[in-house]
Amino acid sequence: MTVMFFSAIDISAVVVATVMSMGLGLIWYAPWVFGPVWKRSSEEKKEKDGLPQSPSWISYLASFVMTFISAYIIGALFGSLLVVTIGGMILVGVCMWAGFVLPVKLADLFYGREDISSFSVIVGYHLLSLVLMSVVIGVFSWL
């Protein structure tokens, strides 16, 4: 059963969804959108924790790999779910966000590891990213 779960994944859809999610992040965290809010919060946190100020290429590569894994899992879900509308695709992304991202980030907020500005920017990005990836992968299943 496990082999079948992962056999229907369209890798080209996963790659396109990954690239689009990374593109969304490039725009979302840009200086003219939410970049200054997120940067101010993260720099304060890094100074407090003694971490390096700017991400290295390894951080970007790791982010790409983690985004690819998320898109791959969405692809696996679409192989098991009957999702035939854009609304259903959006619902898959929202449910993944509400079930996996929001609880973790709320814990960070409640335990003081995240401030409300940074929390809002990060969870907003992840919501849109998961919805975007779900729609891209879902639309590819129509092709």
Coordinates of C-alpha atoms in Angstrom, one line a residue:
M1 CA 0.0 0.0 0.0
T2 CA 2.8 2.4 0.8
V3 CA 4.3 2.0 -2.7
M4 CA 1.0 2.9 -4.3
F5 CA 0.7 6.0 -2.1
F6 CA 3.9 7.5 -3.5
S7 CA 3.7 6.1 -7.0
A8 CA 1.2 8.6 -8.4
I9 CA 3.3 11.7 -7.6
D10 CA 3.9 14.0 -10.6
I11 CA 7.5 15.1 -10.0
S12 CA 7.2 17.9 -12.5
A13 CA 4.2 19.3 -10.6
V14 CA 6.2 19.0 -7.4
V15 CA 9.2 20.9 -8.9
V16 CA 6.9 23.7 -10.3
A17 CA 5.1 24.0 -7.0
T18 CA 8.5 24.2 -5.2
V19 CA 9.8 26.9 -7.5
M20 CA 6.5 28.9 -7.2
S21 CA 6.6 28.7 -3.4
M22 CA 10.2 29.9 -3.3
G23 CA 9.2 32.7 -5.7
L24 CA 6.3 33.6 -3.4
G25 CA 8.8 33.8 -0.5
L26 CA 11.1 36.0 -2.6
I27 CA 8.2 38.4 -3.0
W28 CA 6.7 38.0 0.5
Y29 CA 9.9 38.7 2.3
A30 CA 11.0 41.5 -0.1
P31 CA 11.8 45.0 1.3
W32 CA 8.6 46.4 -0.3
V33 CA 6.3 43.8 1.2
F34 CA 6.9 42.1 4.7
G35 CA 10.7 41.9 4.6
P36 CA 11.3 44.8 7.0
V37 CA 8.9 43.6 9.6
W38 CA 10.2 40.0 9.5
K39 CA 13.9 41.2 9.4
R40 CA 13.5 43.5 12.4
S41 CA 12.0 40.7 14.5
S42 CA 14.5 38.0 13.3
E43 CA 17.5 40.3 13.9
E44 CA 16.4 41.1 17.4
K45 CA 16.0 37.4 18.1
K46 CA 19.3 36.5 16.5
E47 CA 21.1 39.2 18.5
K48 CA 19.5 37.8 21.7
D49 CA 20.4 34.2 20.8
G50 CA 23.9 35.1 19.4
L51 CA 23.2 33.7 16.0
P52 CA 24.6 34.9 12.6
Q53 CA 22.7 37.9 11.1
S54 CA 22.3 36.8 7.5
P55 CA 21.4 33.5 6.0
S56 CA 24.0 31.6 4.0
W57 CA 23.5 29.8 0.8
I58 CA 23.1 26.6 2.9
S59 CA 20.0 28.2 4.4
Y60 CA 18.5 28.8 1.0
L61 CA 19.3 25.3 -0.2
A62 CA 17.8 23.8 3.0
S63 CA 14.7 25.9 2.5
F64 CA 14.4 24.7 -1.1
V65 CA 14.8 21.0 0.0
M66 CA 12.2 21.4 2.8
T67 CA 9.8 23.1 0.4
F68 CA 10.3 20.3 -2.1
I69 CA 9.5 17.8 0.6
S70 CA 6.3 19.7 1.5
A71 CA 5.2 19.7 -2.2
Y72 CA 6.0 16.1 -2.5
I73 CA 3.8 15.2 0.5
I74 CA 1.0 17.3 -1.0
G75 CA 1.5 15.4 -4.2
A76 CA 1.2 12.1 -2.3
L77 CA -2.0 13.4 -0.7
F78 CA -3.5 14.3 -4.0
G79 CA -2.8 10.7 -5.1
S80 CA -5.1 9.5 -2.3
L81 CA -7.7 12.2 -2.1
L82 CA -10.5 12.9 -4.6
V83 CA -10.0 16.6 -5.2
V84 CA -11.6 17.8 -8.4
T85 CA -12.2 21.6 -7.8
I86 CA -10.0 24.6 -7.1
G87 CA -11.9 25.0 -3.9
G88 CA -10.9 21.5 -2.8
M89 CA -7.3 22.2 -3.7
I90 CA -7.4 25.4 -1.6
L91 CA -9.0 23.4 1.2
V92 CA -6.1 20.9 1.2
G93 CA -3.6 23.7 1.6
V94 CA -5.6 25.4 4.3
C95 CA -6.0 22.1 6.2
M96 CA -2.2 21.3 6.0
W97 CA -1.5 24.8 7.3
A98 CA -4.0 24.6 10.1
G99 CA -2.9 21.1 11.1
F100 CA 0.8 21.3 10.8
V101 CA 2.1 24.9 10.6
L102 CA -0.3 26.9 12.8
P103 CA 0.0 24.7 15.9
V104 CA 3.8 24.8 15.8
K105 CA 4.0 28.5 15.2
L106 CA 1.4 29.2 17.9
A107 CA 3.5 27.2 20.4
D108 CA 6.5 29.4 19.4
L109 CA 4.4 32.5 20.0
F110 CA 3.0 31.3 23.3
Y111 CA 6.4 30.3 24.7
G112 CA 7.9 33.6 23.7
R113 CA 10.2 32.3 20.9
E114 CA 8.3 34.5 18.4
D115 CA 6.8 37.9 18.5
I116 CA 3.4 38.7 17.0
S117 CA 4.8 40.6 14.0
S118 CA 7.2 37.8 13.0
F119 CA 4.5 35.2 13.7
S120 CA 2.0 37.0 11.5
V121 CA 4.4 37.3 8.6
I122 CA 5.6 33.7 8.8
V123 CA 2.2 32.0 9.2
G124 CA 0.8 34.2 6.4
Y125 CA 3.5 33.1 4.1
H126 CA 3.1 29.5 4.9
L127 CA -0.7 29.6 4.4
L128 CA -0.3 31.2 1.0
S129 CA 2.6 28.8 0.1
L130 CA 0.7 25.7 1.0
V131 CA -2.4 26.8 -0.8
L132 CA -0.3 27.8 -3.9
M133 CA 1.5 24.4 -3.9
S134 CA -1.8 22.5 -3.5
V135 CA -3.4 24.4 -6.4
V136 CA -0.4 23.9 -8.7
I137 CA -0.2 20.2 -7.9
G138 CA -3.9 19.8 -8.2
V139 CA -4.1 21.6 -11.6
F140 CA -1.2 19.4 -12.9
S141 CA -3.4 16.4 -12.1
W142 CA -5.9 17.7 -14.6
L143 CA -3.3 17.8 -17.4

